[in-house]
Amino acid sequence: EIVLTQSPGTLSLSPGERATLSCGASQTVNNYYLAWYQQKPGQAPRLLIYGASSRATDIPDRFSGSGSGTEFSLTISRLEAEDFAVYFCQQYGSSPWTFGQGTKVEIK
Amino acid sequence: EVQLVESGGGLVQPGDFLRLSCAASGFTFSIHWMTWVRQAPGKGLEWVANIKHDGSEKYYVDSVKGRFTISRDNAKKSLYLQMTSLGADDTAVYYCARDACGTGDCRYNFFDHWGQGTQVTVSS
């Protein structure tokens, strides 16, 4: 099973700042099969990025994904109020499909 | 609008069983693989099981094999998770999620729509 480790656990930033979240995999993730989700308290996860760098439908372009192999990242170029949430990465290249433990982006 | 609405969660005792349901609307249910994902309190997400659009293939995470059964009824646009021999480690919010591939017999294994979840608590 591929273990995904996200860092940092918590990111304290102000609106307008840039956020960079990391997701490290214990083994190579095949074919860039890495997705990112956003989850707000009491809500379902929302797909942001798939294929490591492709934005899902209706996702603003301030969200971008990059990386390959075992190192991936999600960047939010300028944080807006609605972006403060928990973010999870997920690999879907090898079964079982696994998720990271999450990074919380909180208001500083 | 795509909607997934889970139901059937609750408080049960160790060793009990429970059946979760997920009612789908707003899309062609019968062409999508469907998935159950759970989230234990304060923890990350865990893929539990998924099922092919026609129900002919089913896959499970090792920790639930032999105890959980995923099924679907395309006529009713519904997904189910039958859970038996429940233990404290099964305590979680259970989400129903749609596989992002929607062009027939395909599967992407990432999920573009999720329900709000149903809480399952296993405690004596």
Short mmCIF file of C-alpha atoms in Angstrom, two decimals:
data_model
loop_
_atom_site.label_atom_id
_atom_site.label_comp_id
_atom_site.label_asym_id
_atom_site.label_seq_id
_atom_site.Cartn_x
_atom_site.Cartn_y
_atom_site.Cartn_z
CA GLU A 1 0.00 0.00 0.00
CA ILE A 2 1.25 3.48 -0.84
CA VAL A 3 1.41 5.74 2.20
CA LEU A 4 0.96 9.44 1.55
CA THR A 5 2.46 11.91 4.00
CA GLN A 6 1.29 15.51 3.85
CA SER A 7 3.19 18.46 5.20
CA PRO A 8 2.89 20.67 7.03
CA GLY A 9 0.09 19.48 9.27
CA THR A 10 -1.14 23.04 9.67
CA LEU A 11 -0.37 26.12 7.61
CA SER A 12 -1.18 29.51 9.15
CA LEU A 13 -1.45 32.22 6.52
CA SER A 14 -3.25 35.46 5.80
CA PRO A 15 -5.67 36.13 2.94
CA GLY A 16 -3.76 37.09 -0.18
CA GLU A 17 -0.72 35.00 0.72
CA ARG A 18 0.56 32.01 -1.23
CA ALA A 19 0.07 28.51 0.15
CA THR A 20 2.20 25.54 -0.80
CA LEU A 21 1.14 22.11 0.43
CA SER A 22 3.22 18.97 0.00
CA CYS A 23 2.31 15.32 -0.44
CA GLY A 24 5.02 12.68 -0.33
CA ALA A 25 4.47 9.08 -1.37
CA SER A 26 6.18 5.99 0.05
CA GLN A 27 6.43 4.56 -3.49
CA THR A 28 6.26 6.03 -6.96
CA VAL A 29 2.75 7.07 -7.93
CA ASN A 30 2.10 5.68 -11.39
CA ASN A 31 1.28 7.97 -14.29
CA TYR A 32 0.81 11.12 -12.21
CA TYR A 33 -2.30 9.53 -10.68
CA LEU A 34 -2.55 12.01 -7.82
CA ALA A 35 -5.61 14.03 -6.83
CA TRP A 36 -6.24 16.83 -4.34
CA TYR A 37 -9.45 17.51 -2.42
CA GLN A 38 -10.63 20.37 -0.25
CA GLN A 39 -12.82 19.73 2.77
CA LYS A 40 -14.54 22.31 4.95
CA PRO A 41 -15.99 21.48 8.38
CA GLY A 42 -19.16 19.43 8.12
CA GLN A 43 -18.93 19.24 4.33
CA ALA A 44 -18.06 16.57 1.82
CA PRO A 45 -14.66 16.65 0.13
CA ARG A 46 -14.48 18.59 -3.14
CA LEU A 47 -12.25 17.50 -6.01
CA LEU A 48 -9.71 20.19 -6.92
CA ILE A 49 -6.96 18.55 -8.96
CA TYR A 50 -6.49 15.21 -10.73
CA GLY A 51 -3.66 13.81 -12.79
CA ALA A 52 -1.34 15.79 -10.50
CA SER A 53 -1.96 19.06 -12.33
CA SER A 54 -5.36 19.14 -14.05
CA ARG A 55 -7.99 21.34 -12.44
CA ALA A 56 -11.42 19.84 -11.95
CA THR A 57 -14.53 21.52 -13.31
CA ASP A 58 -15.19 25.02 -11.93
CA ILE A 59 -12.00 25.13 -9.86
CA PRO A 60 -10.43 28.61 -9.94
CA ASP A 61 -7.02 28.99 -11.55
CA ARG A 62 -5.44 30.14 -8.28
CA PHE A 63 -5.28 26.40 -7.49
CA SER A 64 -2.48 24.52 -9.20
CA GLY A 65 -0.90 21.12 -8.78
CA SER A 66 2.51 19.83 -9.71
CA GLY A 67 4.92 17.00 -9.09
CA SER A 68 5.70 13.48 -10.13
CA GLY A 69 7.02 10.20 -8.80
CA THR A 70 6.95 10.52 -5.02
CA GLU A 71 6.71 14.28 -4.52
CA PHE A 72 3.66 16.37 -5.29
CA SER A 73 2.43 19.79 -4.30
CA LEU A 74 -0.69 21.92 -4.33
CA THR A 75 -0.29 25.69 -4.58
CA ILE A 76 -2.92 28.29 -3.89
CA SER A 77 -1.51 31.46 -5.42
CA ARG A 78 -3.49 34.01 -3.38
CA LEU A 79 -5.58 32.76 -0.53
CA GLU A 80 -9.17 33.88 -0.39
CA ALA A 81 -11.46 33.61 2.62
CA GLU A 82 -13.19 30.50 1.27
CA ASP A 83 -9.90 28.64 0.82
CA PHE A 84 -9.30 28.12 4.53
CA ALA A 85 -10.01 24.42 4.85
CA VAL A 86 -8.35 21.01 5.06
CA TYR A 87 -6.70 19.60 1.94
CA PHE A 88 -6.14 15.93 1.20
CA CYS A 89 -4.08 14.25 -1.48
CA GLN A 90 -5.07 10.86 -2.91
CA GLN A 91 -3.14 8.44 -5.10
CA TYR A 92 -5.08 6.29 -7.52
CA GLY A 93 -2.27 4.57 -9.34
CA SER A 94 -2.09 1.48 -7.11
CA SER A 95 -4.80 -0.31 -5.20
CA PRO A 96 -5.77 0.28 -2.47
CA TRP A 97 -6.36 3.94 -3.31
CA THR A 98 -4.98 5.90 -0.38
CA PHE A 99 -5.25 9.39 1.03
CA GLY A 100 -2.91 11.59 2.98
CA GLN A 101 -3.77 12.65 6.51
CA GLY A 102 -4.51 16.22 5.44
CA THR A 103 -3.11 19.74 5.75
CA LYS A 104 -5.18 22.35 7.49
CA VAL A 105 -4.88 25.85 6.06
CA GLU A 106 -5.95 28.26 8.77
CA ILE A 107 -6.22 32.01 9.03
CA LYS A 108 -3.21 33.59 10.71
CA GLU B 1 -27.35 18.87 -10.26
CA VAL B 2 -25.53 15.78 -9.05
CA GLN B 3 -26.69 14.72 -5.60
CA LEU B 4 -25.63 11.83 -3.40
CA VAL B 5 -27.51 11.39 -0.14
CA GLU B 6 -26.37 8.81 2.38
CA SER B 7 -28.55 7.30 5.09
CA GLY B 8 -28.61 4.40 7.51
CA GLY B 9 -25.89 5.37 9.94
CA GLY B 10 -26.30 5.21 13.69
CA LEU B 11 -25.01 3.98 17.01
CA VAL B 12 -24.50 0.24 17.20
CA GLN B 13 -22.74 -2.16 19.53
CA PRO B 14 -19.59 -4.11 18.70
CA GLY B 15 -20.45 -7.16 16.63
CA ASP B 16 -23.62 -5.58 15.24
CA PHE B 17 -24.50 -4.99 11.62
CA LEU B 18 -25.71 -1.97 9.69
CA ARG B 19 -26.75 -1.22 6.12
CA LEU B 20 -25.90 2.12 4.59
CA SER B 21 -27.69 3.50 1.55
CA CYS B 22 -26.83 6.23 -0.92
CA ALA B 23 -29.51 7.73 -3.16
CA ALA B 24 -28.20 9.25 -6.36
CA SER B 25 -29.82 11.83 -8.60
CA GLY B 26 -28.92 14.31 -11.31
CA PHE B 27 -26.75 11.97 -13.40
CA THR B 28 -26.79 8.62 -15.18
CA PHE B 29 -26.08 6.41 -12.19
CA SER B 30 -25.84 3.21 -14.20
CA ILE B 31 -22.65 4.20 -16.06
CA HIS B 32 -20.50 5.16 -13.08
CA TRP B 33 -18.35 3.12 -10.78
CA MET B 34 -19.34 4.05 -7.23
CA THR B 35 -17.32 4.08 -4.03
CA TRP B 36 -17.59 4.21 -0.27
CA VAL B 37 -14.96 6.25 1.59
CA ARG B 38 -14.86 6.69 5.36
CA GLN B 39 -13.33 9.20 7.73
CA ALA B 40 -12.67 8.27 11.34
CA PRO B 41 -12.91 11.06 13.94
CA GLY B 42 -10.06 13.51 13.50
CA LYS B 43 -8.44 11.31 10.88
CA GLY B 44 -7.92 11.27 7.16
CA LEU B 45 -9.96 9.59 4.48
CA GLU B 46 -9.93 5.85 3.79
CA TRP B 47 -11.21 4.18 0.64
CA VAL B 48 -13.47 1.30 1.72
CA ALA B 49 -14.96 -0.34 -1.37
CA ASN B 50 -16.04 0.26 -4.92
CA ILE B 51 -18.34 -1.37 -7.44
CA LYS B 52 -18.49 -1.43 -11.20
CA HIS B 53 -21.33 0.31 -13.00
CA ASP B 54 -23.14 -3.00 -13.60
CA GLY B 55 -22.26 -4.57 -10.24
CA SER B 56 -20.10 -7.27 -11.80
CA GLU B 57 -16.88 -6.26 -10.04
CA LYS B 58 -16.37 -5.26 -6.42
CA TYR B 59 -13.22 -4.39 -4.51
CA TYR B 60 -12.54 -3.82 -0.83
CA VAL B 61 -9.82 -2.52 1.44
CA ASP B 62 -8.28 -5.42 3.36
CA SER B 63 -9.63 -4.28 6.73
CA VAL B 64 -13.26 -4.82 5.68
CA LYS B 65 -12.94 -7.87 3.41
CA GLY B 66 -15.33 -10.59 4.51
CA ARG B 67 -17.30 -8.20 6.70
CA PHE B 68 -18.61 -5.52 4.32
CA THR B 69 -20.51 -5.98 1.08
CA ILE B 70 -21.02 -3.26 -1.48
CA SER B 71 -23.98 -3.48 -3.85
CA ARG B 72 -26.12 -1.33 -6.07
CA ASP B 73 -29.55 -1.16 -7.65
CA ASN B 74 -29.36 0.82 -10.86
CA ALA B 75 -33.14 0.85 -11.27
CA LYS B 76 -33.42 2.61 -7.92
CA LYS B 77 -30.25 4.68 -8.48
CA SER B 78 -28.97 3.49 -5.14
CA LEU B 79 -25.70 2.29 -3.66
CA TYR B 80 -25.48 0.17 -0.52
CA LEU B 81 -22.92 -0.95 2.03
CA GLN B 82 -23.83 -3.91 4.20
CA MET B 83 -21.57 -3.92 7.24
CA THR B 84 -21.30 -6.84 9.67
CA SER B 85 -19.13 -7.70 12.69
CA LEU B 86 -18.67 -4.01 13.37
CA GLY B 87 -15.88 -2.92 15.66
CA ALA B 88 -14.72 0.35 17.21
CA ASP B 89 -12.30 0.85 14.30
CA ASP B 90 -15.28 1.11 11.96
CA THR B 91 -16.50 4.27 13.70
CA ALA B 92 -16.43 6.94 11.02
CA VAL B 93 -18.40 9.15 8.71
CA TYR B 94 -19.14 7.10 5.61
CA TYR B 95 -19.26 8.92 2.29
CA CYS B 96 -20.69 7.74 -0.97
CA ALA B 97 -18.68 9.04 -3.92
CA ARG B 98 -18.92 8.92 -7.70
CA ASP B 99 -16.00 7.82 -9.84
CA ALA B 100 -15.05 10.68 -12.12
CA CYS B 101 -15.19 8.59 -15.29
CA GLY B 102 -18.58 8.91 -16.92
CA THR B 103 -18.20 7.55 -20.41
CA GLY B 104 -19.27 3.97 -19.92
CA ASP B 105 -17.07 1.06 -18.96
CA CYS B 106 -14.21 3.03 -17.43
CA ARG B 107 -12.84 3.82 -14.02
CA TYR B 108 -10.55 6.61 -12.89
CA ASN B 109 -10.44 5.86 -9.13
CA PHE B 110 -10.70 9.48 -8.12
CA PHE B 111 -14.00 11.00 -7.16
CA ASP B 112 -15.75 14.06 -8.52
CA HIS B 113 -18.90 14.10 -6.41
CA TRP B 114 -19.41 13.12 -2.80
CA GLY B 115 -22.39 12.92 -0.47
CA GLN B 116 -22.55 14.67 2.88
CA GLY B 117 -21.85 11.44 4.74
CA THR B 118 -23.58 9.36 7.40
CA GLN B 119 -22.14 8.79 10.86
CA VAL B 120 -21.53 5.26 12.07
CA THR B 121 -20.58 4.88 15.73
CA VAL B 122 -19.67 1.50 17.19
CA SER B 123 -19.66 1.56 20.96
CA SER B 124 -20.90 -0.46 23.88
#
